CSV table of C-alpha atoms in Angstrom, one decimal:
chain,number,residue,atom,x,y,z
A,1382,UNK,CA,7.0,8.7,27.6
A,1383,UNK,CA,3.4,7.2,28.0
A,1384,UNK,CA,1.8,4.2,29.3
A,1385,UNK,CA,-1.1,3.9,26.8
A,1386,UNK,CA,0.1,3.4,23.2
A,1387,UNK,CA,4.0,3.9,25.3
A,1388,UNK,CA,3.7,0.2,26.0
A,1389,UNK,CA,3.9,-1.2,22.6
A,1390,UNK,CA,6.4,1.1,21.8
A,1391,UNK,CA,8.5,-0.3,25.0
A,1392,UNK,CA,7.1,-3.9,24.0
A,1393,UNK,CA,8.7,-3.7,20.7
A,1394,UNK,CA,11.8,-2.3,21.9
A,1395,UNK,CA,12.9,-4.7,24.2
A,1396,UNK,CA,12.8,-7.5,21.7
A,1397,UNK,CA,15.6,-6.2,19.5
A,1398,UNK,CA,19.1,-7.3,20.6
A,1399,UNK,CA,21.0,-4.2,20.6
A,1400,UNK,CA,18.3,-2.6,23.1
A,1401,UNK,CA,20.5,-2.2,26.5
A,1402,UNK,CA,17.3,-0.5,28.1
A,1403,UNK,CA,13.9,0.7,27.6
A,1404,UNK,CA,13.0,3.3,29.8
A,1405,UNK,CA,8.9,3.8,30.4
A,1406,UNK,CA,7.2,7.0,32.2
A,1407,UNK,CA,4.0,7.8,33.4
A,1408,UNK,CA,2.8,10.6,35.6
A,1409,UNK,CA,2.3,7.7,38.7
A,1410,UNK,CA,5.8,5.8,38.9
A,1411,UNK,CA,3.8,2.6,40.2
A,1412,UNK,CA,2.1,2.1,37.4
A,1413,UNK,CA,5.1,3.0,35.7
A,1414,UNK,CA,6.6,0.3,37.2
A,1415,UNK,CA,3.8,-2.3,36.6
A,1416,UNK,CA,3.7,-1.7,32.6
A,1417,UNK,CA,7.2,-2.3,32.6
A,1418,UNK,CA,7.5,-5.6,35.3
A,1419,UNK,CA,4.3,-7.0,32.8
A,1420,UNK,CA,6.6,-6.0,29.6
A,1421,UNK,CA,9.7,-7.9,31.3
A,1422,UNK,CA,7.6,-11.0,32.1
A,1423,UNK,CA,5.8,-11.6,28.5
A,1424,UNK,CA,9.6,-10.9,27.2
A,1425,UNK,CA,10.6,-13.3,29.3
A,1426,UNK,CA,13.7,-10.8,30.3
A,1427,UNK,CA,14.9,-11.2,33.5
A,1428,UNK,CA,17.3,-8.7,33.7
A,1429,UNK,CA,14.9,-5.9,34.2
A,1430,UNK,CA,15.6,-4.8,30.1
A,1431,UNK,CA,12.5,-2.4,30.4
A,1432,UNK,CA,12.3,0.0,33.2
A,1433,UNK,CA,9.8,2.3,34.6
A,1434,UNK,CA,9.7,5.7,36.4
A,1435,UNK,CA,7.8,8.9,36.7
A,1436,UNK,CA,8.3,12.1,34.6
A,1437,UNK,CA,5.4,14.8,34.5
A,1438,UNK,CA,5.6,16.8,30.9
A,1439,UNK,CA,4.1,20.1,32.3
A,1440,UNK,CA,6.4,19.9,35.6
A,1441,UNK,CA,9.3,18.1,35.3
A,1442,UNK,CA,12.7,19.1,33.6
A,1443,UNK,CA,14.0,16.6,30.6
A,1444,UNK,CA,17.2,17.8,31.6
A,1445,UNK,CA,17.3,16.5,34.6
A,1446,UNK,CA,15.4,13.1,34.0
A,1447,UNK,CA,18.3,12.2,31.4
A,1448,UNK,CA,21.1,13.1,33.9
A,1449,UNK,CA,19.5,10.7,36.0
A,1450,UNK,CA,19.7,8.5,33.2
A,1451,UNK,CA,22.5,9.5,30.8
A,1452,UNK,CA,22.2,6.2,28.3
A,1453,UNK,CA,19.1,7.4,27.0
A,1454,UNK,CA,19.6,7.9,23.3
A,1455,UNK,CA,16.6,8.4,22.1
A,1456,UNK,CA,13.1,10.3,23.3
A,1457,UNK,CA,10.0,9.1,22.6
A,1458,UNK,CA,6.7,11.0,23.5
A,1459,UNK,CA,3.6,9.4,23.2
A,1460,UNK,CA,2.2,11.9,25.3
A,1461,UNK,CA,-1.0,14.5,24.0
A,1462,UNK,CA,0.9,16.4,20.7
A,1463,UNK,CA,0.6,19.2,23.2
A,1464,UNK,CA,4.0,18.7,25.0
A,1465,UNK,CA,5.9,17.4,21.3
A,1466,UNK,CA,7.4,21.3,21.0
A,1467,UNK,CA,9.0,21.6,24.6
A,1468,UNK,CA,10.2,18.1,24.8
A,1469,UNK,CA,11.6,18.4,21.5
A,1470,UNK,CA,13.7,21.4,22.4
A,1471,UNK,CA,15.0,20.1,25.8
A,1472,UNK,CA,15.8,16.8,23.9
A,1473,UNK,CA,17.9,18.5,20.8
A,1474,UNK,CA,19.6,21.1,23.7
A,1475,UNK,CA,20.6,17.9,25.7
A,1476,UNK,CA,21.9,16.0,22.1
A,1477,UNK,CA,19.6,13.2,21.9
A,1478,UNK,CA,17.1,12.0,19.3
A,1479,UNK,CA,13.5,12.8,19.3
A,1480,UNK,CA,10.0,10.8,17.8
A,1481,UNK,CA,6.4,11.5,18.8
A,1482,UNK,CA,3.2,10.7,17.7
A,1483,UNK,CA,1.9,13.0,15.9
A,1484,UNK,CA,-0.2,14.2,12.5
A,1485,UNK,CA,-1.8,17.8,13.8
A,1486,UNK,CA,-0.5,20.1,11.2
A,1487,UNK,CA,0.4,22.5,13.4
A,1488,UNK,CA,3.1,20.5,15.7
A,1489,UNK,CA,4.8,19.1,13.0
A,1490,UNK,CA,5.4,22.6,11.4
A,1491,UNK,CA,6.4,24.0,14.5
A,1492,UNK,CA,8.9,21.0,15.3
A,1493,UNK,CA,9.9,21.5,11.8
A,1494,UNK,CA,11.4,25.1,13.0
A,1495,UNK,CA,13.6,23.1,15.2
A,1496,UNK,CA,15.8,21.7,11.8
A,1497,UNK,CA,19.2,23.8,12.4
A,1498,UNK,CA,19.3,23.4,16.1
A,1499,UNK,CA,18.8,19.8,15.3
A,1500,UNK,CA,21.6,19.6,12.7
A,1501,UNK,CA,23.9,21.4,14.9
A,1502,UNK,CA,23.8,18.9,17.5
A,1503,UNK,CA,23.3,16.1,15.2
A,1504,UNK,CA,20.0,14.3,16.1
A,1505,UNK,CA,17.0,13.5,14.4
A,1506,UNK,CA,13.6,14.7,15.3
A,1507,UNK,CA,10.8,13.0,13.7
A,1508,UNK,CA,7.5,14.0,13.9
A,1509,UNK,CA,4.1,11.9,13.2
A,1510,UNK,CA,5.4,8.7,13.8
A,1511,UNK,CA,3.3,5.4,14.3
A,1512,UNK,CA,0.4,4.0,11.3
A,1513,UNK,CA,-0.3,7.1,10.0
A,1514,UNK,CA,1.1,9.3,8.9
A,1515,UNK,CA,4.3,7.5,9.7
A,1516,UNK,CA,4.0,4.2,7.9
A,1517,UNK,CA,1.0,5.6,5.8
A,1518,UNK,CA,3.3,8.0,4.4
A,1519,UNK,CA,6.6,6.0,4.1
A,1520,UNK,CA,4.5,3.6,1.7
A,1521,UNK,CA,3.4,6.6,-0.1
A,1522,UNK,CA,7.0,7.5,-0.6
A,1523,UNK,CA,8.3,4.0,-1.3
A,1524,UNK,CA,6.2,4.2,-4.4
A,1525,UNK,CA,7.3,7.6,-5.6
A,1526,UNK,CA,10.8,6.3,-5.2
A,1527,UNK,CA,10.0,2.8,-7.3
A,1528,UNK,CA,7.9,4.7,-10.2
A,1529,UNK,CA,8.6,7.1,-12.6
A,1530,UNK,CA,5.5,9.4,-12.2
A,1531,UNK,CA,2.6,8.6,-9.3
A,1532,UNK,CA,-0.4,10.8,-9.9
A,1533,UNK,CA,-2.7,9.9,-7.5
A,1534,UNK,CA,-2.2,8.4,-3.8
A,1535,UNK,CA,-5.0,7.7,-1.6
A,1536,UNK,CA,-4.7,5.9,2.1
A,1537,UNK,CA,-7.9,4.6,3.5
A,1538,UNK,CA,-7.2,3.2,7.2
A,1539,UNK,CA,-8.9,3.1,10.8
A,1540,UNK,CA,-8.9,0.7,13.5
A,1541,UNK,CA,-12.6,-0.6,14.1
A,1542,UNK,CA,-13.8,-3.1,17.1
A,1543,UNK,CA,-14.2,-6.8,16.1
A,1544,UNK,CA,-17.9,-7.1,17.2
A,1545,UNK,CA,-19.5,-3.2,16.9
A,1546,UNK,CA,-22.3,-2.6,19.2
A,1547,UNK,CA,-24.9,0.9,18.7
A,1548,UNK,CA,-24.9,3.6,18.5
A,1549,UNK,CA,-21.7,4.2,17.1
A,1550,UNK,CA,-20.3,1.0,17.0
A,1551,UNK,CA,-16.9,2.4,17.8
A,1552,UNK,CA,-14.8,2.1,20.7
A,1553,UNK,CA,-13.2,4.5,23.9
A,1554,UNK,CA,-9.8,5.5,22.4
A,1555,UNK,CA,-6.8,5.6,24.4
A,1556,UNK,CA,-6.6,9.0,23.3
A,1557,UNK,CA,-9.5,11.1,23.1
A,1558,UNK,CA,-7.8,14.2,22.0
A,1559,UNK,CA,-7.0,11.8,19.0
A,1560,UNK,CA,-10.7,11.0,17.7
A,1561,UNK,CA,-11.5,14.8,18.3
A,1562,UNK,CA,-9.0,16.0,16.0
A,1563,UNK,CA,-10.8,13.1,13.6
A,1564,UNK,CA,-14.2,14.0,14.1
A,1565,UNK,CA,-13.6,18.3,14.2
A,1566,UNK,CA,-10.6,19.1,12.0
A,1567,UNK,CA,-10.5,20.1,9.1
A,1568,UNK,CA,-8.0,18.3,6.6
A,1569,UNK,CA,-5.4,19.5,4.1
A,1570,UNK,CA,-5.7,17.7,0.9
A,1571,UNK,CA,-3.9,18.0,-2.1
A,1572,UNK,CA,-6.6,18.1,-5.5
A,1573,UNK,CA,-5.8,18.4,-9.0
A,1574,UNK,CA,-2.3,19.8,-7.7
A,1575,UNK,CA,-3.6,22.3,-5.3
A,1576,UNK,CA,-3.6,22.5,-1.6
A,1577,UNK,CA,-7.1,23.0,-0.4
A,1578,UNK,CA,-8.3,22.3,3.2
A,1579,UNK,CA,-11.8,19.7,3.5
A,1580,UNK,CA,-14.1,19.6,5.8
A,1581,UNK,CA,-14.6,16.4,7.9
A,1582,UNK,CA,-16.9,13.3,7.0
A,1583,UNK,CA,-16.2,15.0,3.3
A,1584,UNK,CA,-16.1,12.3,0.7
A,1585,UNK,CA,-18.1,10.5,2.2
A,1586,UNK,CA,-19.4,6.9,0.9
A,1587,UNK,CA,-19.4,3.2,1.7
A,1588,UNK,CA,-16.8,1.1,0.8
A,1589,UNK,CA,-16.4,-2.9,0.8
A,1590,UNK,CA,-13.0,-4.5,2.7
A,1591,UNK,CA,-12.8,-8.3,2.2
A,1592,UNK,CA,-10.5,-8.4,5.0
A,1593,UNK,CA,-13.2,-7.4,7.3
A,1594,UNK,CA,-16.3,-9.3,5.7
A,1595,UNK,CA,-16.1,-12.1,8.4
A,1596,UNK,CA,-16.2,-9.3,11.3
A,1597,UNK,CA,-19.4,-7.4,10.7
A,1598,UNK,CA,-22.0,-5.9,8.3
A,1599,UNK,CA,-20.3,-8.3,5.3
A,1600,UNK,CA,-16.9,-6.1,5.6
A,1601,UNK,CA,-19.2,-2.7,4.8
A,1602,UNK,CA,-17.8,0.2,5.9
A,1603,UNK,CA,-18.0,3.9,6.3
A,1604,UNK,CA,-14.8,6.1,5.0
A,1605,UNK,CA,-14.6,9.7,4.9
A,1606,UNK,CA,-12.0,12.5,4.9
A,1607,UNK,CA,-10.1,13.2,7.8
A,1608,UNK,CA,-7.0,14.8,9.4
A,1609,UNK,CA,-4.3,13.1,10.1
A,1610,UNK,CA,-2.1,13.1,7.3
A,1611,UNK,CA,0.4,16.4,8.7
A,1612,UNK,CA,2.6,18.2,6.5
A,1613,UNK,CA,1.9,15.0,3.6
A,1614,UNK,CA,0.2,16.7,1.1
A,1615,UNK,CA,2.7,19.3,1.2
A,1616,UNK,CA,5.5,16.6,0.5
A,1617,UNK,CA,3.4,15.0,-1.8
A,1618,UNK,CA,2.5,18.0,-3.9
A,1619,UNK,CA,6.9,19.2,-4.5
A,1620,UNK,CA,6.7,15.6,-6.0
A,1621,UNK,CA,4.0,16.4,-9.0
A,1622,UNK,CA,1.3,14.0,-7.0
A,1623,UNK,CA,-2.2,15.3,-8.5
A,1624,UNK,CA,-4.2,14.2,-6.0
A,1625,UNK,CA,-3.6,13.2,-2.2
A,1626,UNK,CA,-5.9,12.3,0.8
A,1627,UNK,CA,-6.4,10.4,3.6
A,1628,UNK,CA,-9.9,8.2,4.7
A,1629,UNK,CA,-10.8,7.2,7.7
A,1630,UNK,CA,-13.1,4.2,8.0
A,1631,UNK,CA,-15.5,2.9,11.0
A,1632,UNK,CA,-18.7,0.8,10.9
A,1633,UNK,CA,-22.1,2.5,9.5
A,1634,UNK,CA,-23.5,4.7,11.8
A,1635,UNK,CA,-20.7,6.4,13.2
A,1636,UNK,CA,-21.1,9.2,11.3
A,1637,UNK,CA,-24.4,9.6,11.7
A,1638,UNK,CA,-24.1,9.5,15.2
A,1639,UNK,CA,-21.1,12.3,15.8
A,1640,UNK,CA,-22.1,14.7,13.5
A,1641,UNK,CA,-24.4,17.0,15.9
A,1642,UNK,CA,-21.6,17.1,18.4
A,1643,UNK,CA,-20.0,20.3,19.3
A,1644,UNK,CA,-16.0,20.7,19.4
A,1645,UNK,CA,-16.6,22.7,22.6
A,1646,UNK,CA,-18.3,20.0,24.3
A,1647,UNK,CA,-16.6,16.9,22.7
A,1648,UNK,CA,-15.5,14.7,25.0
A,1649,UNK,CA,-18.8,15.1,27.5
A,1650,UNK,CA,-20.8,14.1,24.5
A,1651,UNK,CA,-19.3,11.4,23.0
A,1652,UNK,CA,-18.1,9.5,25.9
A,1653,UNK,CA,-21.4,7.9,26.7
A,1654,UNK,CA,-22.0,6.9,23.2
A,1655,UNK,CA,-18.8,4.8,22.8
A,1656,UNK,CA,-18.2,0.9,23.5
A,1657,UNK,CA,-15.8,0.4,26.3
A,1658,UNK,CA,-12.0,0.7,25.9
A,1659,UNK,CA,-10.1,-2.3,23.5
A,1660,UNK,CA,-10.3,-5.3,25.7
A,1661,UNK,CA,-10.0,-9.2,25.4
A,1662,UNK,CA,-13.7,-9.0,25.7
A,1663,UNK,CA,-13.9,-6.0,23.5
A,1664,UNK,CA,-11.1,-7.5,20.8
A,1665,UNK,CA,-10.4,-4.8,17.9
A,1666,UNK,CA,-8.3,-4.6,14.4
A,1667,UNK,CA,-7.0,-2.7,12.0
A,1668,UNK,CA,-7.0,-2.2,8.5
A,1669,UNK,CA,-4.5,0.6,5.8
A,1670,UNK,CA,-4.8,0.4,2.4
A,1671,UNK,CA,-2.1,2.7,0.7
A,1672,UNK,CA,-2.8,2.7,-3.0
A,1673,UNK,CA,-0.9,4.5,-6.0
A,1674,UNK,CA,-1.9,5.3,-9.3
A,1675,UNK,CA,0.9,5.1,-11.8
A,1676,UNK,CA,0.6,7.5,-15.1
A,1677,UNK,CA,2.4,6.9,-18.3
A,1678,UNK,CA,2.0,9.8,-21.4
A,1679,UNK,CA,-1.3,11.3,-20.1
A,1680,UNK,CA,-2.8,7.9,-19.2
A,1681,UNK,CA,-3.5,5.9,-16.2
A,1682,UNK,CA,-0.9,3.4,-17.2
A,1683,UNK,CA,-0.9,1.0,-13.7
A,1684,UNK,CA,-2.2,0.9,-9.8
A,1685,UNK,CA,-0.1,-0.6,-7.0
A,1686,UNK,CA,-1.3,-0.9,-3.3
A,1687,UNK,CA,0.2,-1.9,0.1
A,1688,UNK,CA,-2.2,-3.3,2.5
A,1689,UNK,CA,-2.0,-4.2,6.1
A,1690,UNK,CA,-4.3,-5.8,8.7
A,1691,UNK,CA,-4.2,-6.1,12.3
A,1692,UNK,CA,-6.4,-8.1,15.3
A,1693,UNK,CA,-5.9,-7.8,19.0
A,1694,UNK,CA,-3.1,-9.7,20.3
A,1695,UNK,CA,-4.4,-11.7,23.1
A,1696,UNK,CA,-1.1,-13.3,23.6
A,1697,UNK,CA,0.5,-9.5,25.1
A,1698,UNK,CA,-3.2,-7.8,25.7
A,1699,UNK,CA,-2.1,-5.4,22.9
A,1700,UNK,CA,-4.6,-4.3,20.9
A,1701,UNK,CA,-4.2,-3.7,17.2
A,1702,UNK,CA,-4.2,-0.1,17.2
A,1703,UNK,CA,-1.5,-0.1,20.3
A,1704,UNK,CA,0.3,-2.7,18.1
A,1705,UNK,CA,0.3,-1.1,14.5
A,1706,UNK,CA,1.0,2.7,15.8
A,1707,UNK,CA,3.5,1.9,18.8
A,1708,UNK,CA,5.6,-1.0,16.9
A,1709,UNK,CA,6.2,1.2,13.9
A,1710,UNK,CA,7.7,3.9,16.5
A,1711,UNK,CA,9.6,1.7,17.5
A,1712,UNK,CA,11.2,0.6,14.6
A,1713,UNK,CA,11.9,4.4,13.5
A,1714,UNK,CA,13.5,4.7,17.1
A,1715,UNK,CA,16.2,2.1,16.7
A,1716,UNK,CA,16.8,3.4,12.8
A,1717,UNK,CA,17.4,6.6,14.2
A,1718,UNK,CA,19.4,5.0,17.7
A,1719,UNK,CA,21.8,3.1,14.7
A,1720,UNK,CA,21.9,6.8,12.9
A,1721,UNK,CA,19.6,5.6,9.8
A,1722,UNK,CA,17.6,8.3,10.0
A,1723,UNK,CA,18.2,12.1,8.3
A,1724,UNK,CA,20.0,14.8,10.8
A,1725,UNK,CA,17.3,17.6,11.7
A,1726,UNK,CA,13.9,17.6,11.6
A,1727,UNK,CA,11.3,15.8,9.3
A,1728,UNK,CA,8.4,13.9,8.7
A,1729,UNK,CA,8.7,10.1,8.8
A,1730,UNK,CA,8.6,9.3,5.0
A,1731,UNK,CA,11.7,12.6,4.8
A,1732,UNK,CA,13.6,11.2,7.7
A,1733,UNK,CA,14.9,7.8,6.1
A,1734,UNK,CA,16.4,7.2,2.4
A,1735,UNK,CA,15.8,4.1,0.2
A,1736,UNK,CA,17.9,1.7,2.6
A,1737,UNK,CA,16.2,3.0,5.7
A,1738,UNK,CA,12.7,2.3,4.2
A,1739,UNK,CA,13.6,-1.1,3.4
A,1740,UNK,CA,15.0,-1.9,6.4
A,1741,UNK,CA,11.3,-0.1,8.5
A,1742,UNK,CA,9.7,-2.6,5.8
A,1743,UNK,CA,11.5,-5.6,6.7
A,1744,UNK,CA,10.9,-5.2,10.3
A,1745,UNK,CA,7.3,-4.1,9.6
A,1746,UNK,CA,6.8,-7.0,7.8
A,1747,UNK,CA,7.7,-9.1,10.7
A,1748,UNK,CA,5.1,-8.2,12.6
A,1749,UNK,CA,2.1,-7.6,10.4
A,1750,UNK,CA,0.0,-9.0,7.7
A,1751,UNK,CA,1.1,-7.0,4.6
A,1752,UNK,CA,0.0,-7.6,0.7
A,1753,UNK,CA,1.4,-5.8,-2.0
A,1754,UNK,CA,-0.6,-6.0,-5.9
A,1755,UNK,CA,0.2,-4.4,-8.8
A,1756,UNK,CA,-1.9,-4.4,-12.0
A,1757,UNK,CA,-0.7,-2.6,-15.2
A,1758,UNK,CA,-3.2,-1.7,-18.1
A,1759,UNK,CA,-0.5,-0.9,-20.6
């Protein structure tokens, strides 16, 4: 449900074999229609795999949207996190599957509420799929699983235009609600075992990325605390993690340049500061950097790190952000379509076991550059 970040999702899904059809909405049908006749043609699928419609999330009853369409097995909303709890309820009362985008707090603890009536009709509902805190936090549990005691687990990520212009040097998201909930929120962390909530930009400092030293200011970048990471630190905390928190980075001079701007007023103000929307004139990419530190008898005893990084496709007009959130939905919705995933409701990283992450990393890896280091001091 969505044509923005929706057609990556769709993009992706089409490609795997045992799709039979993708269904795409949007609040127009035509361009509904268009997202998915483009999808067909760069798929090269002539059969019509991916097919679009209209559905209108404050109007329109899911109900009757999948008796018009009974083979749908799975809903996917990457509509505002506003509409996740309705959908979510029509889609467990009508037996099928659910995933959205999500990471506010809030939404995932209320879809969390939704576990029995889930179980009952045995579907999965996922919430906060897509970079992060979807495959943020499945890395973050892939290392709990592989090591005996993980103290400390920070994730650094953000998705950045390839040639910054002032004064933020940051581009028009396709979801505005998104960045405000960056920019405004404030963001549970977990430090020295405890839950504590930080304000954004906290932690604040400049760090260096050699992945991005060929795209602008040597690879220097911004990173600072913000929300995003859901009901994580929670997680992380029942499994003895001391300290857990997520950074956001952009180019210098983006913070500078939102931090006078009112959460009443957001979207008025900040509009005319940003660069145009993600474009193949307006190229971006994306970096995540998921690194765990490893404790052995009191001491740091080894650190291990996953690290992906993205650039605008020019090949499908995806850009990287579309690419690294919609394509890892996508590969939770066909784990959970081939019953991978964990009956009820949950997070990403508590929605698949050992065998389902590997197989979300196998398919991940397809798709995206993707290091892994490890250095022990013992």
């Amino acid at each position: 449900m969505g044509t923005g970040v929706g057609k990556a999702i769709a993009h992706l899904l089409v490609s795997f074999p045992d799709t039979a059809r993708v269904y795409i909405t949007d609040l127009n049908r035509e361009t509904a229609r268009a997202t998915a006749r483009t999808i067909n043609i760069s798929m090269r699928h002539s059969e019509k795999k991916c097919v679009g419609t209209d559905f209108n999330a404050e109007k329109d009853s899911l109900h009757d949207f999948l008796r018009l369409f009974p083979e749908i097995s799975v809903i996917i909303s990457a509509l505002p996190a506003k509409y996740s709890s309705a959908l979510a309820a029509s889609a467990i009362e009508c037996g099928r599957h659910f995933l959205d985008i999500g990471g506010i707090v809030a939404v995932t603890k209320n879809l969390m509420l939704l576990d029995r009536e889930a179980r009952a009709k045995r579907v999965s509902v996922i919430s906060g799929n897509g970079l992060m805190p979807g495959t943020g936090m499945i890395w973050a549990k892939l290392f709990i699983y592989i090591f005996d005691l993980v103290k400390n687990i920070w994730i650094t990520v953000g998705g950045v235009p390839q040639n910054p212009k002032p004064p933020l040097f940051y581009g028009l998201p396709f979801a505005m609600e998104s960045l405000q909930h960056l920019c405004c929120d404030q963001a549970p962390i977990l430090e020295r075992g405890a839950i504590r909530m930080a304000n954004p930009f906290s932690y604040a400092g400049l760090i260096k990325v050699p992945e991005l030293k060929n795209f602008f200011n040597n690879g220097e970048v911004e990173a600072f605390i913000t929300a995003g990471t859901s009901i994580a630190p929670w997680t992380m905390q029942t499994f003895g993690v001391q300290n857990f928190w997520k950074r956001t980075i952009c180019w210098p001079g983006f913070m500078k340049g939102v931090e006078n701007i009112s959460p009443e007023n957001f979207e008025n103000e900040i509009k005319p500061l940003l660069m145009p929307a993600t474009s193949a004139d307006n190229p971006d990419l994306v970096w995540m950097k998921v690194e765990a530190q490893i404790a052995k008898e009191g001491r740091l005893a080894a650190r291990a790190s996953l690290t992906l990084f993205d650039l605008f496709d020019e090949k499908t007009g995806l850009s990287a952000l579309e690419r690294t959130t919609g394509f890892s939905v996508a590969i939770m919705a066909r784990l959970a379509a081939l019953s991978e995933t964990k009956l009820g409701a949950a997070a990403p990283d508590c929605a698949l076991g050992l065998k389902g992450m590997g197989d979300y990393m196998e398919e991940l890896q397809k798709h995206f550059s993707i290091a892994w280091k490890y250095q022990s001091f013992t």
